Amino acid sequence: QVWRVLIDPLNVTFDGDELQRLMSVLRTDDNQAVCRIALFQLSTGARLNEALSATWAHLDRENRVWRIPATNSKSKRMRSVPLNDIALEVLTQVGTEGKHDHVFINAETGKPYVTIAKVWNRLRTAAGLPHLRLHDLRHSFASFLVNSGRTLYEVQKVLGHSDTKVTERYAHLSTKTLQDAANSASLII
């Protein structure tokens, strides 16, 4: 693809090829539990702490919404996150519903994950993206939304930002999106 997504203040970009490499690793690596956490973050825009704290009681798959309680939210306000098809697929695959309160459980300890840093370092290196931070998955999600034509207001609400200035830092328009915008004037002319 032509688009590029800004994923951090150092202007490191995440293009279509890099996304495919990451997705390949996330779909095939032996540590599927951690891969699912990363994929859940990428498909919801969740912060790592929010994903690791997710409980089945706060998920409504029928209505496709995840309610993050104020105690788990950085803004200290409850927010609702719409669940897309990939997020729902992850939830179907984790296999912890009815067995544990938390969604993401470490199979070795039987307890919720506290950190995934060591495995994430291995995964991002395997994808050839050694500088990709877990928080960059949230940035990427925001950029995906903006480049798909979603408004900054919509992205702000999904990410739970109280100020649009914060959302603007996350959301960067791709070259293709800007070209499409310029071409809209061409169509009128």
PDB file of C-alpha atoms in Angstrom:
ATOM      1  CA  GLN A   1       0.000   0.000   0.000  1.00  0.00           C
ATOM      2  CA  VAL A   2       0.953   3.608  -0.502  1.00  0.00           C
ATOM      3  CA  TRP A   3      -0.064   4.886   2.938  1.00  0.00           C
ATOM      4  CA  ARG A   4       2.360   5.411   5.759  1.00  0.00           C
ATOM      5  CA  VAL A   5       1.394   5.818   9.393  1.00  0.00           C
ATOM      6  CA  LEU A   6       3.412   7.911  11.830  1.00  0.00           C
ATOM      7  CA  ILE A   7       3.842   5.839  14.969  1.00  0.00           C
ATOM      8  CA  ASP A   8       5.971   7.957  17.222  1.00  0.00           C
ATOM      9  CA  PRO A   9       7.405  11.432  17.675  1.00  0.00           C
ATOM     10  CA  LEU A  10      10.672  10.339  16.060  1.00  0.00           C
ATOM     11  CA  ASN A  11       8.837   9.998  12.714  1.00  0.00           C
ATOM     12  CA  VAL A  12       9.272   6.242  12.552  1.00  0.00           C
ATOM     13  CA  THR A  13       6.728   5.022  10.040  1.00  0.00           C
ATOM     14  CA  PHE A  14       4.687   1.872   9.701  1.00  0.00           C
ATOM     15  CA  ASP A  15       3.913   1.070   6.076  1.00  0.00           C
ATOM     16  CA  GLY A  16       1.800  -1.685   4.528  1.00  0.00           C
ATOM     17  CA  ASP A  17       4.746  -4.068   4.194  1.00  0.00           C
ATOM     18  CA  GLU A  18       5.727  -3.548   7.827  1.00  0.00           C
ATOM     19  CA  LEU A  19       2.143  -4.114   8.932  1.00  0.00           C
ATOM     20  CA  GLN A  20       2.074  -7.369   6.960  1.00  0.00           C
ATOM     21  CA  ARG A  21       5.326  -8.504   8.580  1.00  0.00           C
ATOM     22  CA  LEU A  22       3.961  -7.727  12.035  1.00  0.00           C
ATOM     23  CA  MET A  23       0.676  -9.491  11.286  1.00  0.00           C
ATOM     24  CA  SER A  24       2.553 -12.536   9.992  1.00  0.00           C
ATOM     25  CA  VAL A  25       4.502 -12.780  13.248  1.00  0.00           C
ATOM     26  CA  LEU A  26       1.393 -12.214  15.377  1.00  0.00           C
ATOM     27  CA  ARG A  27      -0.509 -14.925  13.536  1.00  0.00           C
ATOM     28  CA  THR A  28       2.268 -17.549  13.543  1.00  0.00           C
ATOM     29  CA  ASP A  29       4.417 -17.084  16.660  1.00  0.00           C
ATOM     30  CA  ASP A  30       4.285 -19.840  19.290  1.00  0.00           C
ATOM     31  CA  ASN A  31       3.325 -17.399  22.060  1.00  0.00           C
ATOM     32  CA  GLN A  32      -0.195 -16.793  20.804  1.00  0.00           C
ATOM     33  CA  ALA A  33      -1.361 -15.401  24.159  1.00  0.00           C
ATOM     34  CA  VAL A  34       0.932 -12.376  23.868  1.00  0.00           C
ATOM     35  CA  CYS A  35       0.299 -12.098  20.139  1.00  0.00           C
ATOM     36  CA  ARG A  36      -3.416 -11.846  20.863  1.00  0.00           C
ATOM     37  CA  ILE A  37      -2.811  -9.067  23.384  1.00  0.00           C
ATOM     38  CA  ALA A  38      -0.867  -7.083  20.770  1.00  0.00           C
ATOM     39  CA  LEU A  39      -3.498  -7.748  18.106  1.00  0.00           C
ATOM     40  CA  PHE A  40      -6.243  -6.693  20.542  1.00  0.00           C
ATOM     41  CA  GLN A  41      -4.372  -3.427  21.159  1.00  0.00           C
ATOM     42  CA  LEU A  42      -3.902  -2.850  17.433  1.00  0.00           C
ATOM     43  CA  SER A  43      -7.582  -3.506  16.713  1.00  0.00           C
ATOM     44  CA  THR A  44      -9.035  -1.449  19.590  1.00  0.00           C
ATOM     45  CA  GLY A  45      -6.492   1.299  20.245  1.00  0.00           C
ATOM     46  CA  ALA A  46      -6.286   0.126  23.852  1.00  0.00           C
ATOM     47  CA  ARG A  47      -3.408   1.019  26.097  1.00  0.00           C
ATOM     48  CA  LEU A  48      -1.461  -2.014  27.313  1.00  0.00           C
ATOM     49  CA  ASN A  49      -2.686  -1.577  30.893  1.00  0.00           C
ATOM     50  CA  GLU A  50      -6.306  -1.441  29.654  1.00  0.00           C
ATOM     51  CA  ALA A  51      -5.897  -4.636  27.637  1.00  0.00           C
ATOM     52  CA  LEU A  52      -4.169  -6.496  30.466  1.00  0.00           C
ATOM     53  CA  SER A  53      -6.904  -5.382  32.888  1.00  0.00           C
ATOM     54  CA  ALA A  54      -9.784  -6.374  30.581  1.00  0.00           C
ATOM     55  CA  THR A  55     -12.360  -8.625  32.207  1.00  0.00           C
ATOM     56  CA  TRP A  56     -15.151 -10.640  30.653  1.00  0.00           C
ATOM     57  CA  ALA A  57     -17.681  -8.761  32.774  1.00  0.00           C
ATOM     58  CA  HIS A  58     -16.882  -5.548  30.864  1.00  0.00           C
ATOM     59  CA  LEU A  59     -17.190  -7.091  27.402  1.00  0.00           C
ATOM     60  CA  ASP A  60     -20.457  -7.248  25.507  1.00  0.00           C
ATOM     61  CA  ARG A  61     -19.735  -9.198  22.358  1.00  0.00           C
ATOM     62  CA  GLU A  62     -23.364  -9.230  21.271  1.00  0.00           C
ATOM     63  CA  ASN A  63     -23.433  -5.412  21.160  1.00  0.00           C
ATOM     64  CA  ARG A  64     -19.763  -5.260  20.127  1.00  0.00           C
ATOM     65  CA  VAL A  65     -18.625  -2.994  22.953  1.00  0.00           C
ATOM     66  CA  TRP A  66     -15.994  -3.074  25.682  1.00  0.00           C
ATOM     67  CA  ARG A  67     -16.646  -0.867  28.664  1.00  0.00           C
ATOM     68  CA  ILE A  68     -13.394   0.139  30.299  1.00  0.00           C
ATOM     69  CA  PRO A  69     -14.107   1.079  33.916  1.00  0.00           C
ATOM     70  CA  ALA A  70     -12.801   4.370  35.286  1.00  0.00           C
ATOM     71  CA  THR A  71     -10.396   2.462  37.535  1.00  0.00           C
ATOM     72  CA  ASN A  72      -8.613   1.050  34.460  1.00  0.00           C
ATOM     73  CA  SER A  73      -8.779   4.178  32.306  1.00  0.00           C
ATOM     74  CA  LYS A  74      -6.022   6.786  32.185  1.00  0.00           C
ATOM     75  CA  SER A  75      -8.646   9.560  32.174  1.00  0.00           C
ATOM     76  CA  LYS A  76     -10.276   7.995  35.257  1.00  0.00           C
ATOM     77  CA  ARG A  77     -13.610   8.007  33.391  1.00  0.00           C
ATOM     78  CA  MET A  78     -15.502   5.009  32.087  1.00  0.00           C
ATOM     79  CA  ARG A  79     -15.361   4.728  28.318  1.00  0.00           C
ATOM     80  CA  SER A  80     -16.866   2.449  25.742  1.00  0.00           C
ATOM     81  CA  VAL A  81     -14.721   0.989  22.993  1.00  0.00           C
ATOM     82  CA  PRO A  82     -16.420  -0.426  19.907  1.00  0.00           C
ATOM     83  CA  LEU A  83     -15.207  -3.923  19.051  1.00  0.00           C
ATOM     84  CA  ASN A  84     -14.393  -4.558  15.404  1.00  0.00           C
ATOM     85  CA  ASP A  85     -14.239  -7.960  13.720  1.00  0.00           C
ATOM     86  CA  ILE A  86     -10.572  -8.560  14.569  1.00  0.00           C
ATOM     87  CA  ALA A  87     -11.074  -7.681  18.243  1.00  0.00           C
ATOM     88  CA  LEU A  88     -14.017 -10.096  18.378  1.00  0.00           C
ATOM     89  CA  GLU A  89     -11.905 -12.777  16.691  1.00  0.00           C
ATOM     90  CA  VAL A  90      -9.213 -12.327  19.352  1.00  0.00           C
ATOM     91  CA  LEU A  91     -11.800 -12.645  22.113  1.00  0.00           C
ATOM     92  CA  THR A  92     -13.091 -15.858  20.563  1.00  0.00           C
ATOM     93  CA  GLN A  93      -9.567 -17.292  20.371  1.00  0.00           C
ATOM     94  CA  VAL A  94      -8.306 -16.544  23.907  1.00  0.00           C
ATOM     95  CA  GLY A  95     -10.246 -19.397  25.489  1.00  0.00           C
ATOM     96  CA  THR A  96     -10.506 -17.897  28.974  1.00  0.00           C
ATOM     97  CA  GLU A  97     -14.200 -17.011  29.054  1.00  0.00           C
ATOM     98  CA  GLY A  98     -16.006 -18.892  31.799  1.00  0.00           C
ATOM     99  CA  LYS A  99     -12.676 -20.021  33.270  1.00  0.00           C
ATOM    100  CA  HIS A 100     -11.179 -16.706  34.421  1.00  0.00           C
ATOM    101  CA  ASP A 101     -12.441 -13.218  35.201  1.00  0.00           C
ATOM    102  CA  HIS A 102      -9.671 -11.587  33.135  1.00  0.00           C
ATOM    103  CA  VAL A 103      -9.473 -12.006  29.382  1.00  0.00           C
ATOM    104  CA  PHE A 104      -5.714 -12.369  28.990  1.00  0.00           C
ATOM    105  CA  ILE A 105      -4.297 -15.053  31.279  1.00  0.00           C
ATOM    106  CA  ASN A 106      -0.728 -16.298  31.456  1.00  0.00           C
ATOM    107  CA  ALA A 107      -1.031 -20.077  30.957  1.00  0.00           C
ATOM    108  CA  GLU A 108       2.116 -20.714  33.025  1.00  0.00           C
ATOM    109  CA  THR A 109       0.920 -18.837  36.106  1.00  0.00           C
ATOM    110  CA  GLY A 110      -2.851 -19.014  35.660  1.00  0.00           C
ATOM    111  CA  LYS A 111      -2.942 -15.294  36.505  1.00  0.00           C
ATOM    112  CA  PRO A 112      -3.561 -12.177  34.426  1.00  0.00           C
ATOM    113  CA  TYR A 113      -0.538 -10.850  32.565  1.00  0.00           C
ATOM    114  CA  VAL A 114       1.312  -8.026  34.303  1.00  0.00           C
ATOM    115  CA  THR A 115       3.852  -7.366  31.567  1.00  0.00           C
ATOM    116  CA  ILE A 116       4.643  -8.693  28.102  1.00  0.00           C
ATOM    117  CA  ALA A 117       7.779  -6.633  27.412  1.00  0.00           C
ATOM    118  CA  LYS A 118      10.219  -9.527  26.980  1.00  0.00           C
ATOM    119  CA  VAL A 119       8.002 -11.386  24.505  1.00  0.00           C
ATOM    120  CA  TRP A 120       7.085  -8.148  22.692  1.00  0.00           C
ATOM    121  CA  ASN A 121      10.788  -7.388  22.165  1.00  0.00           C
ATOM    122  CA  ARG A 122      11.190 -10.795  20.526  1.00  0.00           C
ATOM    123  CA  LEU A 123       8.045 -10.377  18.389  1.00  0.00           C
ATOM    124  CA  ARG A 124       8.922  -6.930  17.067  1.00  0.00           C
ATOM    125  CA  THR A 125      12.466  -8.051  16.286  1.00  0.00           C
ATOM    126  CA  ALA A 126      11.111 -11.091  14.414  1.00  0.00           C
ATOM    127  CA  ALA A 127       8.935  -8.711  12.367  1.00  0.00           C
ATOM    128  CA  GLY A 128      11.973  -6.556  11.567  1.00  0.00           C
ATOM    129  CA  LEU A 129      10.531  -3.657  13.589  1.00  0.00           C
ATOM    130  CA  PRO A 130      12.952  -3.325  16.531  1.00  0.00           C
ATOM    131  CA  HIS A 131      11.797   0.209  17.393  1.00  0.00           C
ATOM    132  CA  LEU A 132       8.048  -0.531  17.398  1.00  0.00           C
ATOM    133  CA  ARG A 133       6.717   0.099  20.880  1.00  0.00           C
ATOM    134  CA  LEU A 134       3.519  -1.454  22.216  1.00  0.00           C
ATOM    135  CA  HIS A 135       2.041   2.036  22.534  1.00  0.00           C
ATOM    136  CA  ASP A 136       2.707   2.518  18.812  1.00  0.00           C
ATOM    137  CA  LEU A 137      -0.093   0.015  18.200  1.00  0.00           C
ATOM    138  CA  ARG A 138      -2.478   2.584  19.695  1.00  0.00           C
ATOM    139  CA  HIS A 139      -1.006   5.319  17.478  1.00  0.00           C
ATOM    140  CA  SER A 140      -1.383   3.066  14.452  1.00  0.00           C
ATOM    141  CA  PHE A 141      -5.019   2.314  15.262  1.00  0.00           C
ATOM    142  CA  ALA A 142      -5.746   6.061  15.405  1.00  0.00           C
ATOM    143  CA  SER A 143      -3.980   6.632  12.108  1.00  0.00           C
ATOM    144  CA  PHE A 144      -5.872   3.750  10.492  1.00  0.00           C
ATOM    145  CA  LEU A 145      -9.153   5.388  11.541  1.00  0.00           C
ATOM    146  CA  VAL A 146      -8.203   8.855  10.300  1.00  0.00           C
ATOM    147  CA  ASN A 147      -6.876   7.513   7.000  1.00  0.00           C
ATOM    148  CA  SER A 148     -10.133   5.604   6.546  1.00  0.00           C
ATOM    149  CA  GLY A 149     -12.035   8.884   6.687  1.00  0.00           C
ATOM    150  CA  ARG A 150     -13.091   8.901  10.341  1.00  0.00           C
ATOM    151  CA  THR A 151     -13.251  12.338  11.938  1.00  0.00           C
ATOM    152  CA  LEU A 152     -10.904  13.447  14.697  1.00  0.00           C
ATOM    153  CA  TYR A 153     -13.972  13.700  16.942  1.00  0.00           C
ATOM    154  CA  GLU A 154     -14.777  10.016  16.327  1.00  0.00           C
ATOM    155  CA  VAL A 155     -11.164   8.994  16.941  1.00  0.00           C
ATOM    156  CA  GLN A 156     -11.085  11.128  20.098  1.00  0.00           C
ATOM    157  CA  LYS A 157     -14.144   9.332  21.473  1.00  0.00           C
ATOM    158  CA  VAL A 158     -12.866   5.842  20.608  1.00  0.00           C
ATOM    159  CA  LEU A 159      -9.468   6.513  22.206  1.00  0.00           C
ATOM    160  CA  GLY A 160     -10.998   8.239  25.241  1.00  0.00           C
ATOM    161  CA  HIS A 161      -9.167  11.544  24.882  1.00  0.00           C
ATOM    162  CA  SER A 162     -10.640  14.559  26.650  1.00  0.00           C
ATOM    163  CA  ASP A 163      -8.888  17.015  24.308  1.00  0.00           C
ATOM    164  CA  THR A 164      -8.668  16.884  20.499  1.00  0.00           C
ATOM    165  CA  LYS A 165      -5.088  18.196  20.693  1.00  0.00           C
ATOM    166  CA  VAL A 166      -4.048  14.834  22.146  1.00  0.00           C
ATOM    167  CA  THR A 167      -5.868  12.985  19.356  1.00  0.00           C
ATOM    168  CA  GLU A 168      -4.154  15.119  16.711  1.00  0.00           C
ATOM    169  CA  ARG A 169      -0.755  13.871  17.922  1.00  0.00           C
ATOM    170  CA  TYR A 170      -1.862  10.299  17.262  1.00  0.00           C
ATOM    171  CA  ALA A 171      -3.627  10.786  13.972  1.00  0.00           C
ATOM    172  CA  HIS A 172      -1.535  11.392  10.895  1.00  0.00           C
ATOM    173  CA  LEU A 173      -2.796  11.526   7.359  1.00  0.00           C
ATOM    174  CA  SER A 174      -1.131   9.306   4.810  1.00  0.00           C
ATOM    175  CA  THR A 175       0.086  10.590   1.470  1.00  0.00           C
ATOM    176  CA  LYS A 176      -2.707   8.665  -0.244  1.00  0.00           C
ATOM    177  CA  THR A 177      -5.369  10.277   1.959  1.00  0.00           C
ATOM    178  CA  LEU A 178      -3.981  13.737   1.205  1.00  0.00           C
ATOM    179  CA  GLN A 179      -3.840  12.929  -2.521  1.00  0.00           C
ATOM    180  CA  ASP A 180      -7.464  11.757  -2.418  1.00  0.00           C
ATOM    181  CA  ALA A 181      -8.425  15.015  -0.668  1.00  0.00           C
ATOM    182  CA  ALA A 182      -6.662  17.086  -3.328  1.00  0.00           C
ATOM    183  CA  ASN A 183      -8.275  15.019  -6.076  1.00  0.00           C
ATOM    184  CA  SER A 184     -11.721  15.846  -4.701  1.00  0.00           C
ATOM    185  CA  ALA A 185     -11.138  19.432  -5.870  1.00  0.00           C
ATOM    186  CA  SER A 186     -10.034  18.097  -9.251  1.00  0.00           C
ATOM    187  CA  LEU A 187     -13.328  16.244  -9.594  1.00  0.00           C
ATOM    188  CA  ILE A 188     -15.271  19.448  -8.947  1.00  0.00           C
ATOM    189  CA  ILE A 189     -13.166  21.461 -11.402  1.00  0.00           C
TER     190      ILE A 189
END
